[in-house]
Coordinates of C-alpha atoms and ligand atoms in Angstrom, one line a residue:
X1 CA 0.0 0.0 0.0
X2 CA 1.2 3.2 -0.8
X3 CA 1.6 6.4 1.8
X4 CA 1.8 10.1 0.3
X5 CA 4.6 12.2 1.9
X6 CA 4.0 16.4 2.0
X7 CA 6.2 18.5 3.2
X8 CA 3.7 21.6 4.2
X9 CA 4.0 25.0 3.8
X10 CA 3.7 25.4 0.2
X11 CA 1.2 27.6 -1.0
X12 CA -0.9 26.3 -4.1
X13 CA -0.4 28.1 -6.9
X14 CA -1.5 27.4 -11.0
X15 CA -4.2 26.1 -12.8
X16 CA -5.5 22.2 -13.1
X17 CA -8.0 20.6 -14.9
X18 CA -10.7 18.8 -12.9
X19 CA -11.5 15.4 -13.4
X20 CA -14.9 13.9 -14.9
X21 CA -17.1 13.1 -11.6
X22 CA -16.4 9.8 -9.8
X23 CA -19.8 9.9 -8.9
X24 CA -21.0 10.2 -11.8
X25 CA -19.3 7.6 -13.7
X26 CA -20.5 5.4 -10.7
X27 CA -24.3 6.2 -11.9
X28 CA -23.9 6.0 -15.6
X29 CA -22.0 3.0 -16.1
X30 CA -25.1 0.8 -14.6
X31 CA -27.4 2.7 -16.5
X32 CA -25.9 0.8 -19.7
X33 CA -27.1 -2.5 -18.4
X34 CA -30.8 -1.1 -19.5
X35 CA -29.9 -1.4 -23.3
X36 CA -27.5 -4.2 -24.8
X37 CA -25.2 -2.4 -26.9
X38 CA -21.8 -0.3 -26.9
X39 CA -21.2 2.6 -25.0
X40 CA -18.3 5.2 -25.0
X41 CA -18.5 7.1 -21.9
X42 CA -15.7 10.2 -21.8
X43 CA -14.2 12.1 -19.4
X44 CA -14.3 9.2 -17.0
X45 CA -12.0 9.2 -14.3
X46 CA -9.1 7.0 -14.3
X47 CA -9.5 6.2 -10.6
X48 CA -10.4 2.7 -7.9
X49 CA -13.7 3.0 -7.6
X50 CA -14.3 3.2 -11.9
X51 CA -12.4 0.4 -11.8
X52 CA -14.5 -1.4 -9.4
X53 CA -17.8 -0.8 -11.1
X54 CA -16.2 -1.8 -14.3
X55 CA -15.3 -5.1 -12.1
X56 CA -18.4 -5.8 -10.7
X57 CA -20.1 -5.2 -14.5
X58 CA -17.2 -7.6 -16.0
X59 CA -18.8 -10.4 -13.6
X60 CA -21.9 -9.9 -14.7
X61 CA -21.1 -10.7 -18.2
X62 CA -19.9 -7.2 -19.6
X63 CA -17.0 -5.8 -21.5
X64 CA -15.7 -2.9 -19.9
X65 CA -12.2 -1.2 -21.0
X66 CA -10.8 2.1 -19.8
X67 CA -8.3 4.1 -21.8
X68 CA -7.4 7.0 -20.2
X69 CA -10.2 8.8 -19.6
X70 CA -12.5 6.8 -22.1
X71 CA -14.6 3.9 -21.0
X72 CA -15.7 1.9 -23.5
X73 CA -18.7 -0.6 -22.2
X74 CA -20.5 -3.3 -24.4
X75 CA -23.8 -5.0 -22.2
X76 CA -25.2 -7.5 -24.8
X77 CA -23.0 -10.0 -23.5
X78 CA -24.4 -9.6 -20.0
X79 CA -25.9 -12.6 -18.7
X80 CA -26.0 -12.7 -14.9
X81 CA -27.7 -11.1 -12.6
X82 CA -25.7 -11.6 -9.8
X83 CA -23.6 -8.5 -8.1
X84 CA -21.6 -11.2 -5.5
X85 CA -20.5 -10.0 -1.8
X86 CA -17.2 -10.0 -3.3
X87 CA -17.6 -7.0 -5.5
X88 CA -20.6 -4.7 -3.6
X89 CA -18.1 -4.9 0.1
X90 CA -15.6 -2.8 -1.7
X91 CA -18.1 -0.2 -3.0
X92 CA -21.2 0.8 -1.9
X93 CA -22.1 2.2 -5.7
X94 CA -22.1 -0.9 -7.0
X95 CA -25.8 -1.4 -5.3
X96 CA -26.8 0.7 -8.2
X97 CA -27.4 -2.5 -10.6
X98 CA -30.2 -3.6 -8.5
X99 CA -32.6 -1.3 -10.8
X100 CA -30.8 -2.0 -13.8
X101 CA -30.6 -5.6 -13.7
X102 CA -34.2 -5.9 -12.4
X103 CA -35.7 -3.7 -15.5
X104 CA -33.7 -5.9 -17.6
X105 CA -33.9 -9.5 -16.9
X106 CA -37.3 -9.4 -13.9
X107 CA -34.7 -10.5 -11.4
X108 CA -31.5 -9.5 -9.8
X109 CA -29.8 -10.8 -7.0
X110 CA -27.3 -8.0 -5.1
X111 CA -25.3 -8.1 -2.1
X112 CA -26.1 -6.1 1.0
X113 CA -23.5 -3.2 1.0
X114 CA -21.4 -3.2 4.0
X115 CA -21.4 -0.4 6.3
X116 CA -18.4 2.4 5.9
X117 CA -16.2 3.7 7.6
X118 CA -18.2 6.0 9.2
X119 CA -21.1 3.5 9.9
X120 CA -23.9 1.7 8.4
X121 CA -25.5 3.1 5.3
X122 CA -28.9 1.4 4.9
X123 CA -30.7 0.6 1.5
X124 CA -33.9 0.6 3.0
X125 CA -35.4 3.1 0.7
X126 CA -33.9 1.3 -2.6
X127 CA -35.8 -1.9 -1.4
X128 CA -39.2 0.2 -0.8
X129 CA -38.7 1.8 -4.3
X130 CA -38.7 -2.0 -6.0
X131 CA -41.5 -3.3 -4.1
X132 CA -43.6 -0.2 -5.0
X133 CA -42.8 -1.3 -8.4
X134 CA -44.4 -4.1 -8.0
X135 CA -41.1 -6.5 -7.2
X136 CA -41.1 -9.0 -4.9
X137 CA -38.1 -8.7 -2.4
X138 CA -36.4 -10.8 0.0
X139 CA -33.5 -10.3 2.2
X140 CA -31.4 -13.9 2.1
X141 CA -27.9 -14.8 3.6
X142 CA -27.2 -11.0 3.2
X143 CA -28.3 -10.4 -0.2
X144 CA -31.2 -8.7 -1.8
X145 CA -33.4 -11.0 -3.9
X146 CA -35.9 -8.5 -6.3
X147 CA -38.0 -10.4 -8.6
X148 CA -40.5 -8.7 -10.8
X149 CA -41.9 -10.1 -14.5
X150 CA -43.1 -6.5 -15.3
X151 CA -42.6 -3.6 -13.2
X152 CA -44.8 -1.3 -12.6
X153 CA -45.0 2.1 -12.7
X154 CA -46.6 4.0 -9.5
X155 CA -45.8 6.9 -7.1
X156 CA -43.0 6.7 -4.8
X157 CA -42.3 9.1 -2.3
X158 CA -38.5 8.9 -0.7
X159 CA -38.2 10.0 3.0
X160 CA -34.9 11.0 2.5
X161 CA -33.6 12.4 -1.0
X162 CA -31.0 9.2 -1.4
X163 CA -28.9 10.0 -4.6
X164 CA -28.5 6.4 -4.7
X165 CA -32.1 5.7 -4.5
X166 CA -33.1 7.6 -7.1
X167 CA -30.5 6.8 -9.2
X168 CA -31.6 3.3 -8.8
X169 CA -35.7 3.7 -8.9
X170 CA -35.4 6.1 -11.8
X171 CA -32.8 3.6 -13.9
X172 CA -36.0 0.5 -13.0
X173 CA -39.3 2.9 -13.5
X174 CA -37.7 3.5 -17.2
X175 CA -38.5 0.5 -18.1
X176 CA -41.6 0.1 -16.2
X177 CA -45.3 -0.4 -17.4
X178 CA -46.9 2.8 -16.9
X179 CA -45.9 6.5 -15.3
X180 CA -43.6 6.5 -11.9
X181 CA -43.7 9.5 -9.5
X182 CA -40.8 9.7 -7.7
X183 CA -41.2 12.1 -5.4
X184 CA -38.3 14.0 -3.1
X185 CA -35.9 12.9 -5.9
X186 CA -32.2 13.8 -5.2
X187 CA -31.4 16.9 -7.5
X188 CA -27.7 16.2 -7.4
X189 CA -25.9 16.8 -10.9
X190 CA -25.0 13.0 -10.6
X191 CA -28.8 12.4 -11.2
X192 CA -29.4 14.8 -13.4
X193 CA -26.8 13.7 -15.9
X194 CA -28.2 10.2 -15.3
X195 CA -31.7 11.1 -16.4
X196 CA -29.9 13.3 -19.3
X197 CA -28.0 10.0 -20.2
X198 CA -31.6 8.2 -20.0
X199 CA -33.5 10.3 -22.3
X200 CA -30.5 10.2 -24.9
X201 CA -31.4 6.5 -24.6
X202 CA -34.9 7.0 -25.5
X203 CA -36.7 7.3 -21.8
X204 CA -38.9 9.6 -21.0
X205 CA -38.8 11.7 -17.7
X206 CA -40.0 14.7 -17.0
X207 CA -39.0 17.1 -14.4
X208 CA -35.3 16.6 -14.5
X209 CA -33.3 18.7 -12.5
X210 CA -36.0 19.0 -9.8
X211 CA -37.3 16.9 -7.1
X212 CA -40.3 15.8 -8.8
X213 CA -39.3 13.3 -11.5
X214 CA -41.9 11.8 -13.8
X215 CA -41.4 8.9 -15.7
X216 CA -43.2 7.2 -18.5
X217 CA -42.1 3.7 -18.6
X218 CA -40.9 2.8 -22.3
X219 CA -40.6 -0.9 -23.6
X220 CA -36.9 -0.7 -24.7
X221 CA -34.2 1.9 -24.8
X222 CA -31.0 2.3 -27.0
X223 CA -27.1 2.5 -26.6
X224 CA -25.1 5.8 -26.1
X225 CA -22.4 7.6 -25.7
X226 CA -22.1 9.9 -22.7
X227 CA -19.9 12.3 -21.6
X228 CA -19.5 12.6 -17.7
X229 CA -19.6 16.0 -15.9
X230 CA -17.1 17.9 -14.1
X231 CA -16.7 16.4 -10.1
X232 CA -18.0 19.0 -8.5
X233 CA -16.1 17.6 -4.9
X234 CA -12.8 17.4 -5.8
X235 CA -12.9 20.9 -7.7
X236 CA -14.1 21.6 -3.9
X237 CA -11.2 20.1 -2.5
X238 CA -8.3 21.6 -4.2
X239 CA -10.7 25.1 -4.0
X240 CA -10.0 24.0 0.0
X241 CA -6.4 23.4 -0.2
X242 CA -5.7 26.3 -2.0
X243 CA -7.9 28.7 0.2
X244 CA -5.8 26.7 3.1
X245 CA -2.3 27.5 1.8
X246 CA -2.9 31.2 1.0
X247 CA -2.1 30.6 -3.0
X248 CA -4.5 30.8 -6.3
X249 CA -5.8 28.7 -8.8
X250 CA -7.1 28.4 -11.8
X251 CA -9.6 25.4 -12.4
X252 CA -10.7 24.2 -15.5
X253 CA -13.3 21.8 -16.6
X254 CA -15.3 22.3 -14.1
X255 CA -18.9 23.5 -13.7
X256 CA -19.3 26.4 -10.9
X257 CA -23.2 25.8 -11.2
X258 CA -22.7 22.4 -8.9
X259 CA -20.5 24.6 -6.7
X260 CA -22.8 27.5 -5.7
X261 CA -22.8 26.8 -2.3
X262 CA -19.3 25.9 -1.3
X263 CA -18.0 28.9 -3.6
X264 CA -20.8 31.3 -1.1
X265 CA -18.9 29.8 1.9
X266 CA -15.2 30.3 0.5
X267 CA -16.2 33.5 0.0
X268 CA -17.9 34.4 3.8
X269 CA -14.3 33.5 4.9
X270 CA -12.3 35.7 3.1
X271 CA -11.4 34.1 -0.3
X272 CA -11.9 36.1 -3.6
X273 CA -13.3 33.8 -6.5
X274 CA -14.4 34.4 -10.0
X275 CA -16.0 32.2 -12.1
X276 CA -16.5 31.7 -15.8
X277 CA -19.0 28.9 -17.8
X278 CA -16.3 26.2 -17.5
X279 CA -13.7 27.3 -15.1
X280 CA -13.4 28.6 -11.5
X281 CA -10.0 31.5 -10.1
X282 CA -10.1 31.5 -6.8
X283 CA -7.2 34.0 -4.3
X284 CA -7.1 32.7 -1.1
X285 CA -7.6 35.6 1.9
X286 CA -4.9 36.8 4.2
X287 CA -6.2 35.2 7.0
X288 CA -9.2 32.9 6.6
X289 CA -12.2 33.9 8.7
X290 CA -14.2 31.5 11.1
X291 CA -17.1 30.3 9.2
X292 CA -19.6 27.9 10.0
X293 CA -21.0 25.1 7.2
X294 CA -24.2 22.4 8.0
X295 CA -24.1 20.0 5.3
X296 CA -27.2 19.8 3.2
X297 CA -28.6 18.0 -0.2
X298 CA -27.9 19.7 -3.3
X299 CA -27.8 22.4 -4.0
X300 CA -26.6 23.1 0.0
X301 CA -23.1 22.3 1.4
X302 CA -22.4 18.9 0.4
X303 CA -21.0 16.3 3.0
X304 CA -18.5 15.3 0.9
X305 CA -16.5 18.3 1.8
X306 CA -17.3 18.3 5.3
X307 CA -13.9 17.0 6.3
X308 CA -12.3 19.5 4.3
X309 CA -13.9 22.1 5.4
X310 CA -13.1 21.1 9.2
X311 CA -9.0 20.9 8.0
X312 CA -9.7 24.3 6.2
X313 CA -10.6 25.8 9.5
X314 CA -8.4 23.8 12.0
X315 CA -5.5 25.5 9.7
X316 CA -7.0 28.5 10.0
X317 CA -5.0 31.5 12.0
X318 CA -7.4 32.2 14.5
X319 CA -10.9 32.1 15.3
X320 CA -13.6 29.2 16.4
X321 CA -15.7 27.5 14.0
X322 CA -18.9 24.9 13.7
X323 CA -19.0 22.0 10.8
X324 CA -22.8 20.3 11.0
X325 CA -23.4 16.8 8.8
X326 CA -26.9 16.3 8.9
X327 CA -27.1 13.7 6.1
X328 CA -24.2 11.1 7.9
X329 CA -24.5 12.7 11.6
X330 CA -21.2 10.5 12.7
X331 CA -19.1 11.3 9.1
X332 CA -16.3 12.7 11.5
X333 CA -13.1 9.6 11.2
X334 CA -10.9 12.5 10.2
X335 CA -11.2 14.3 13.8
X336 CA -8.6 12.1 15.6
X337 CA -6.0 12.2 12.5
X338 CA -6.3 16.1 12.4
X339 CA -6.0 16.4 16.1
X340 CA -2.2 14.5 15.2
X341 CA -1.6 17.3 13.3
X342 CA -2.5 19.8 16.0
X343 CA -6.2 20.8 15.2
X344 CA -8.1 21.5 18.3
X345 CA -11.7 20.2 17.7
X346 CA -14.5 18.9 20.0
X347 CA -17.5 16.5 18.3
X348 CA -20.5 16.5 20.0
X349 CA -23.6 14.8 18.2
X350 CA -23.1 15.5 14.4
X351 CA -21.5 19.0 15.6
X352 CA -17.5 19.4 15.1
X353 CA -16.0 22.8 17.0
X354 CA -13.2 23.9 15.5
X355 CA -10.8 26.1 17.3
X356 CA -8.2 27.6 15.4
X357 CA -4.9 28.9 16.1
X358 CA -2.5 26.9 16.3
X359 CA -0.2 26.2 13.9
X360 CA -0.7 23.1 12.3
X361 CA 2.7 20.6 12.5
X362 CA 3.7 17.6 10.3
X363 CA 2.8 13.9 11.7
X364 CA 2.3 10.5 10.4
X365 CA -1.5 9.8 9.9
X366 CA -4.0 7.4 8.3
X367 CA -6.9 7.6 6.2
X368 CA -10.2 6.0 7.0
X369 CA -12.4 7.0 3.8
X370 CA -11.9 8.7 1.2
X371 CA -12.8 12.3 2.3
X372 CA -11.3 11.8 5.3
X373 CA -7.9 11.0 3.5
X374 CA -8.3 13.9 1.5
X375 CA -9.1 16.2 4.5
X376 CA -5.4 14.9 5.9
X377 CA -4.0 16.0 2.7
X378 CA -5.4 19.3 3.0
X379 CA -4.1 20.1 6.7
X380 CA -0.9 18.4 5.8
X381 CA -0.2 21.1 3.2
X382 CA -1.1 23.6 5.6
X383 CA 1.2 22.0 8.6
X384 CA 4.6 23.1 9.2
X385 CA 6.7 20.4 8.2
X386 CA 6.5 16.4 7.4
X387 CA 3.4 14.7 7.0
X388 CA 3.0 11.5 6.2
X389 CA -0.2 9.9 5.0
X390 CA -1.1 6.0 5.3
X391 CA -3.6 4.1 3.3
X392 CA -3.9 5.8 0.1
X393 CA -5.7 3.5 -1.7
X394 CA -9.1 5.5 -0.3
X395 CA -8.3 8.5 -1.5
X396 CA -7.6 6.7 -5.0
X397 CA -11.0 6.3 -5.4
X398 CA -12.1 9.2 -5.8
X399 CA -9.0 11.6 -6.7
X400 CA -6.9 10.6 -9.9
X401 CA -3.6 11.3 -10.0
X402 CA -3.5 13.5 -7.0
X403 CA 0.1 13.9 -6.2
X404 CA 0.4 15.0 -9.9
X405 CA -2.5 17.6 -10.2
X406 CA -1.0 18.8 -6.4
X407 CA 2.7 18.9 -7.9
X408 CA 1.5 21.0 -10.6
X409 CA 0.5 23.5 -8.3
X410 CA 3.6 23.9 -6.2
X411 CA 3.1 21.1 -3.4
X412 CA 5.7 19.5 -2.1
X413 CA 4.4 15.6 -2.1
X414 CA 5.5 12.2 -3.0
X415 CA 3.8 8.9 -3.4
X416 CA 6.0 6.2 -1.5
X417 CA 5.5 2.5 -2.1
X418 CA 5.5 0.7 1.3
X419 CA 4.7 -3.2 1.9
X420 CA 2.8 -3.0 5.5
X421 CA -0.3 -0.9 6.7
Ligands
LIG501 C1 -24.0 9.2 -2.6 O1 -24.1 8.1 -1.7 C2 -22.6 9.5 -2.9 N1 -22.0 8.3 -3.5 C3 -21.9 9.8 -1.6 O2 -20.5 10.1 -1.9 C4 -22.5 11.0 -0.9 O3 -21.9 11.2 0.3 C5 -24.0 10.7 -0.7 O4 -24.6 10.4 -2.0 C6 -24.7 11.9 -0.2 O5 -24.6 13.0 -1.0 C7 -22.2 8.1 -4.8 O6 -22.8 8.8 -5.5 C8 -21.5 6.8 -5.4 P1 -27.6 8.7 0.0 P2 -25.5 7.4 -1.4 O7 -28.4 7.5 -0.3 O8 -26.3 7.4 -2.6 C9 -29.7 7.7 4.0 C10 -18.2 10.1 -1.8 O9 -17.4 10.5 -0.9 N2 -30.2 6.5 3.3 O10 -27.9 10.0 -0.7 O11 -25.2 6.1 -0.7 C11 -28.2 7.5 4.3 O12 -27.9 6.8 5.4 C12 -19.5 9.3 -1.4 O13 -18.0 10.2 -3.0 C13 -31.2 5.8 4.0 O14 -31.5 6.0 5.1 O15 -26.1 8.4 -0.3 C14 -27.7 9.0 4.4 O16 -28.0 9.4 5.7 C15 -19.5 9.0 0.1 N3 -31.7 4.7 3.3 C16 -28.7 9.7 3.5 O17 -29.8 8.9 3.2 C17 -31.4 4.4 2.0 O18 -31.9 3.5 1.4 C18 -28.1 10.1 2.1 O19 -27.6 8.9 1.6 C19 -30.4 5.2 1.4 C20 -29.9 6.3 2.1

């Protein structure tokens, strides 16, 4: 496993390009399992959890191949309908081909996710969607059993706005007998650009980009090719590093429409950003001001860049500061491994706060998720001196080549090979 060494202090300066959204891919590439045919899917991310999905969808029968940033998938091979405990414990995504493979072949058979790092994540509300299309499911030796010879379609109202959820339930009503009202839809970009992708392929829904979603269950769709959007988070993240180390940047590819609210909150704390259709400048400020974030659905503060955001304001000079997650309430792994660094932060309930100050200093640390590890990386290149940080592989999947975009802008990191942890 490999550990990334930073030597802090650098301030981030230059311009990058942002990489096509991990989370995106992750909804798009199950969406193909609807249609047998070939797919070209650009601007995918070369990163762990693409390569996952593309696993899990080789098992089921697919051809998957990734060059560079082009994805190439062909489903009419597919023939199982089995996503094995072997494949959905390394990534929670790859419960999205419960939909797919139901609206296909009537049955699927998909491994309970695990829980996370930062606790269990329930399905509960991809399970209701089935049933209420008319599936029969059962829960056996930890997998998910959905039978169904025709779905459906019906109204569906989701307690909670699951991205996942509705990725899933819209991907099965599309296919559906009849119209589907899903109602409290996630309005992430993710699932818009999966509807988008949809429609190309000859679905209809209506409402897209809104919580409402409407769909009018087709018999068949088609193969396309897709291009994936900007990710939104880690444009965020190297925003956060940047506005950490006092430097500028310029990114490109990037869409500051999905950003609206993060860009609000860099701003409230001192940082001077200007945004054009495709590209985001932001000047970090003097001395970064206290500001308080509560994580929200899209379009609020996303939790994915809650544990930036807490590193953004434990390297802070002064000043004390609140970070709220009110979609994962106990999202806060990171907390211990910036206190190693020096940050002086109290969690109470889903509450982290943040009291600033004190220099951050250089220490060995580990990463327990993915944005976790990437909030380490941000307080390391704040932090006086050497940090090193441990299990990398998380923040693979969902960063490509981040000690290269990070180089580009002046840090002073390294990946090292090592055999243990
Ligand atoms: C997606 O996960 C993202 N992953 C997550 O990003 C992101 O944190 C999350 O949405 C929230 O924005 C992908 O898109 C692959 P949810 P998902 O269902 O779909 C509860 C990253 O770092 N819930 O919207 O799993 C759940 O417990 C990852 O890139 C239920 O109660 O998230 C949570 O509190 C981490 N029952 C809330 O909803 C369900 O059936 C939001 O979860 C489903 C979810």
């Amino acid at each position: 496993m490999d550990k990334l060494v930073i030597q802090g202090g650098n301030k981030l300066c230059g311009r990058i390009k942002v990489s096509g959204a991990k989370n995106g891919s992750l909804a798009l590439m199950p969406a193909t399992i609807l249609s047998p045919g070939t797919y070209h899917l650009t601007n995918t991310p070369n990163l762990r959890d693409v390569w996952t999905m593309s696993r899990l969808m080789t098992a089921l029968g697919a051809f998957c191949e990734l060059n560079g940033n082009d994805l190439f998938i062909d489903t009419r091979e597919l023939n199982s309908t089995e996503a094995p405990y072997e494949h959905v414990k390394n990534m929670r995504a790859s419960f999205y081909v419960l939909g797919p493979l139901l609206a296909r072949f009537g049955e699927a058979r998909v491994s309970l996710p695990g829980g996370c790092a930062w606790g269990p994540r329930p399905v509960d509300l991809h399970i209701k969607g089935m049933e209420r299309l008319g599936a029969d499911v059962k829960l056996e030796n930890g997998y998910v059993v959905a039978k169904a010879k025709q779905l459906t379609g019906t109204k569906i109202h989701l307690d909670i706005s699951s991205v996942g959820a509705t990725g899933n339930i819209l991907m099965a009503a599309t296919l559906a007998k009849g119209t589907t009202l899903i109602s409290n839809a996630a309005t992430e970009p993710e699932i818009t650009a999966l509807a988008r992708m949809l429609v190309k392929m000859g679905a209809k829904i209506d409402g897209i980009g809104t919580a409402i979603l409407e769909i009018e269950g087709v018999t068949n769709l088609k193969p396309v090719d897709e291009t994936t959007i900007p990710d939104r988070i880690e444009a965020a993240t190297y925003l956060i590093a940047t506005a950490a180390t006092g430097g500028k940047i310029d990114l490109e590819n990037v869409n500051p429409y999905h950003l609206t609210s993060v860009i609000a909150k860099l701003e409230e704390c001192g940082c001077e950003v200007d945004v054009n259709s495709d590209s985001i400048f932001l000047k970090a400020a003097e001395k970064i001001l206290p500001t308080d974030i509560t994580t929200a659905v899209y379009p609020g503060i996303p939790t994915d860049i809650q544990p930036q955001w807490t590193a953004l304001m434990a390297a802070a000079s002064e000043g004390n500061s609140k970070v709220i997650d009110v979609v994962y309430t106990d999202r806060f792994k990171h907390i211990p491994e910036l206190m190693r660094l020096g940050a002086d932060i109290d969690v109470i309930d889903n509450s982290a706060f943040i009291k600033a100050g004190k220099k951050l200093t250089g220490a060995t640390v580990m990463a327990s998720d993915l944005r976790a590890g990437a909030a380490l990386v941000v307080a390391a290149l704040a932090a006086e001196g050497t940090s090193e940080i441990l299990r990398v592989y998380h923040i693979d999947r969902g960063y490509e080549s981040i000690e290269n975009k990070l180089t580009a802008l002046g840090a002073n990191i390294k990946r090292v090979k090592t055999e243990l942890i």
